[in-house]
Amino acid sequence: MIHVKIKTDQNLKLNIPIPYAILQAGCSLLSSELVLRQLTKWTTQYSDNKSTASFMPLNSKLSKQMIKQTIRELRHHKGLVIVDVKMKDGTEVFVRL
């Protein structure tokens, strides 16, 4: 499970636990061919360059496999701190596996 903790100066504290199953489902949805086709359509429609560059640098099946393998590997590194940031305005963001 990934733990995201956010603290602000206004005494606001957010603790957001993200289970790996939800993370994997969300990544599978975002890497689906339908979503990638729509993203490609939007980027070419609204880009200033109007080039024919595709948004999909890799095969979507290969991307899904890479994402699943990455999430599996994250499970083996419990307690690893990914992000620990303190901003000038007092906001703190902490992400831990």
PDB file of C-alpha atoms in Angstrom:
ATOM      1  CA  MET A   1       0.000   0.000   0.000  1.00  0.00           C
ATOM      2  CA  ILE A   2       1.254   3.467  -0.858  1.00  0.00           C
ATOM      3  CA  HIS A   3       0.776   6.109   1.828  1.00  0.00           C
ATOM      4  CA  VAL A   4       0.500   9.760   0.784  1.00  0.00           C
ATOM      5  CA  LYS A   5       0.635  12.310   3.613  1.00  0.00           C
ATOM      6  CA  ILE A   6       0.041  16.010   3.051  1.00  0.00           C
ATOM      7  CA  LYS A   7       0.357  18.677   5.765  1.00  0.00           C
ATOM      8  CA  THR A   8      -0.308  22.389   5.307  1.00  0.00           C
ATOM      9  CA  ASP A   9       0.175  25.485   7.465  1.00  0.00           C
ATOM     10  CA  GLN A  10      -3.589  25.835   7.912  1.00  0.00           C
ATOM     11  CA  ASN A  11      -3.600  22.687  10.115  1.00  0.00           C
ATOM     12  CA  LEU A  12      -4.897  20.541   7.275  1.00  0.00           C
ATOM     13  CA  LYS A  13      -3.583  16.987   7.358  1.00  0.00           C
ATOM     14  CA  LEU A  14      -4.463  14.456   4.675  1.00  0.00           C
ATOM     15  CA  ASN A  15      -3.513  10.793   4.865  1.00  0.00           C
ATOM     16  CA  ILE A  16      -4.359   8.942   1.662  1.00  0.00           C
ATOM     17  CA  PRO A  17      -3.704   5.185   1.561  1.00  0.00           C
ATOM     18  CA  ILE A  18      -3.638   3.755  -1.968  1.00  0.00           C
ATOM     19  CA  PRO A  19      -3.871  -0.055  -2.200  1.00  0.00           C
ATOM     20  CA  TYR A  20      -1.832  -1.712  -4.921  1.00  0.00           C
ATOM     21  CA  ALA A  21      -4.981  -3.270  -6.438  1.00  0.00           C
ATOM     22  CA  ILE A  22      -6.523   0.157  -7.015  1.00  0.00           C
ATOM     23  CA  LEU A  23      -3.209   1.459  -8.342  1.00  0.00           C
ATOM     24  CA  GLN A  24      -2.955  -1.439 -10.772  1.00  0.00           C
ATOM     25  CA  ALA A  25      -6.585  -1.052 -11.917  1.00  0.00           C
ATOM     26  CA  GLY A  26      -6.101   2.664 -12.494  1.00  0.00           C
ATOM     27  CA  CYS A  27      -2.891   2.119 -14.446  1.00  0.00           C
ATOM     28  CA  SER A  28      -4.550  -0.564 -16.573  1.00  0.00           C
ATOM     29  CA  LEU A  29      -7.406   1.794 -17.341  1.00  0.00           C
ATOM     30  CA  LEU A  30      -5.099   4.685 -18.208  1.00  0.00           C
ATOM     31  CA  SER A  31      -2.930   2.506 -20.441  1.00  0.00           C
ATOM     32  CA  SER A  32      -5.873   1.032 -22.366  1.00  0.00           C
ATOM     33  CA  GLU A  33      -5.937   1.522 -26.113  1.00  0.00           C
ATOM     34  CA  LEU A  34      -9.142   3.553 -25.964  1.00  0.00           C
ATOM     35  CA  VAL A  35      -7.673   6.090 -23.540  1.00  0.00           C
ATOM     36  CA  LEU A  36      -4.363   6.272 -25.416  1.00  0.00           C
ATOM     37  CA  ARG A  37      -6.182   6.845 -28.728  1.00  0.00           C
ATOM     38  CA  GLN A  38      -8.231   9.637 -27.163  1.00  0.00           C
ATOM     39  CA  LEU A  39      -5.097  11.227 -25.663  1.00  0.00           C
ATOM     40  CA  THR A  40      -3.406  11.079 -29.053  1.00  0.00           C
ATOM     41  CA  LYS A  41      -6.441  12.704 -30.647  1.00  0.00           C
ATOM     42  CA  TRP A  42      -6.521  15.486 -28.035  1.00  0.00           C
ATOM     43  CA  THR A  43      -2.791  16.181 -28.230  1.00  0.00           C
ATOM     44  CA  THR A  44      -2.790  16.462 -32.014  1.00  0.00           C
ATOM     45  CA  GLN A  45      -5.967  18.543 -31.974  1.00  0.00           C
ATOM     46  CA  TYR A  46      -4.708  21.091 -29.443  1.00  0.00           C
ATOM     47  CA  SER A  47      -0.986  21.107 -30.134  1.00  0.00           C
ATOM     48  CA  ASP A  48       0.604  24.183 -31.645  1.00  0.00           C
ATOM     49  CA  ASN A  49       3.117  22.144 -33.609  1.00  0.00           C
ATOM     50  CA  LYS A  50       0.519  20.114 -35.581  1.00  0.00           C
ATOM     51  CA  SER A  51       3.072  17.387 -36.165  1.00  0.00           C
ATOM     52  CA  THR A  52       2.092  13.795 -36.788  1.00  0.00           C
ATOM     53  CA  ALA A  53       3.945  12.570 -33.713  1.00  0.00           C
ATOM     54  CA  SER A  54       2.035   9.871 -31.912  1.00  0.00           C
ATOM     55  CA  PHE A  55       1.384   9.932 -28.190  1.00  0.00           C
ATOM     56  CA  MET A  56       1.932   6.153 -27.972  1.00  0.00           C
ATOM     57  CA  PRO A  57       5.688   5.561 -28.035  1.00  0.00           C
ATOM     58  CA  LEU A  58       5.232   1.891 -27.122  1.00  0.00           C
ATOM     59  CA  ASN A  59       2.775  -0.847 -27.796  1.00  0.00           C
ATOM     60  CA  SER A  60      -0.070  -0.581 -25.280  1.00  0.00           C
ATOM     61  CA  LYS A  61       0.208  -4.270 -24.336  1.00  0.00           C
ATOM     62  CA  LEU A  62       3.905  -3.813 -23.662  1.00  0.00           C
ATOM     63  CA  SER A  63       3.153  -0.717 -21.589  1.00  0.00           C
ATOM     64  CA  LYS A  64       0.598  -2.602 -19.496  1.00  0.00           C
ATOM     65  CA  GLN A  65       3.101  -5.396 -18.870  1.00  0.00           C
ATOM     66  CA  MET A  66       5.760  -2.897 -17.812  1.00  0.00           C
ATOM     67  CA  ILE A  67       3.351  -1.137 -15.443  1.00  0.00           C
ATOM     68  CA  LYS A  68       2.222  -4.424 -13.871  1.00  0.00           C
ATOM     69  CA  GLN A  69       5.831  -5.531 -13.395  1.00  0.00           C
ATOM     70  CA  THR A  70       6.729  -2.179 -11.829  1.00  0.00           C
ATOM     71  CA  ILE A  71       3.833  -2.406  -9.359  1.00  0.00           C
ATOM     72  CA  ARG A  72       4.848  -5.983  -8.483  1.00  0.00           C
ATOM     73  CA  GLU A  73       8.379  -4.770  -7.771  1.00  0.00           C
ATOM     74  CA  LEU A  74       7.104  -1.909  -5.611  1.00  0.00           C
ATOM     75  CA  ARG A  75       5.489  -4.463  -3.303  1.00  0.00           C
ATOM     76  CA  HIS A  76       8.935  -5.851  -2.446  1.00  0.00           C
ATOM     77  CA  HIS A  77      10.226  -2.486  -1.174  1.00  0.00           C
ATOM     78  CA  LYS A  78       7.873  -1.704   1.715  1.00  0.00           C
ATOM     79  CA  GLY A  79       8.862   1.341   3.730  1.00  0.00           C
ATOM     80  CA  LEU A  80      10.740   3.016   0.876  1.00  0.00           C
ATOM     81  CA  VAL A  81      10.276   6.794   0.888  1.00  0.00           C
ATOM     82  CA  ILE A  82       9.618   8.041  -2.638  1.00  0.00           C
ATOM     83  CA  VAL A  83       8.862  11.715  -1.966  1.00  0.00           C
ATOM     84  CA  ASP A  84       9.682  13.853   1.084  1.00  0.00           C
ATOM     85  CA  VAL A  85       9.226  17.531   0.222  1.00  0.00           C
ATOM     86  CA  LYS A  86       8.890  20.599   2.455  1.00  0.00           C
ATOM     87  CA  MET A  87       7.925  23.797   0.650  1.00  0.00           C
ATOM     88  CA  LYS A  88       8.575  27.382   1.709  1.00  0.00           C
ATOM     89  CA  ASP A  89       4.893  27.963   2.519  1.00  0.00           C
ATOM     90  CA  GLY A  90       4.970  25.136   5.076  1.00  0.00           C
ATOM     91  CA  THR A  91       3.336  22.444   2.968  1.00  0.00           C
ATOM     92  CA  GLU A  92       4.812  18.978   3.408  1.00  0.00           C
ATOM     93  CA  VAL A  93       4.276  16.015   1.087  1.00  0.00           C
ATOM     94  CA  PHE A  94       5.434  12.539   2.075  1.00  0.00           C
ATOM     95  CA  VAL A  95       4.968   9.420  -0.091  1.00  0.00           C
ATOM     96  CA  ARG A  96       5.999   6.028   1.318  1.00  0.00           C
ATOM     97  CA  LEU A  97       5.514   2.480   0.099  1.00  0.00           C
TER      98      LEU A  97
END
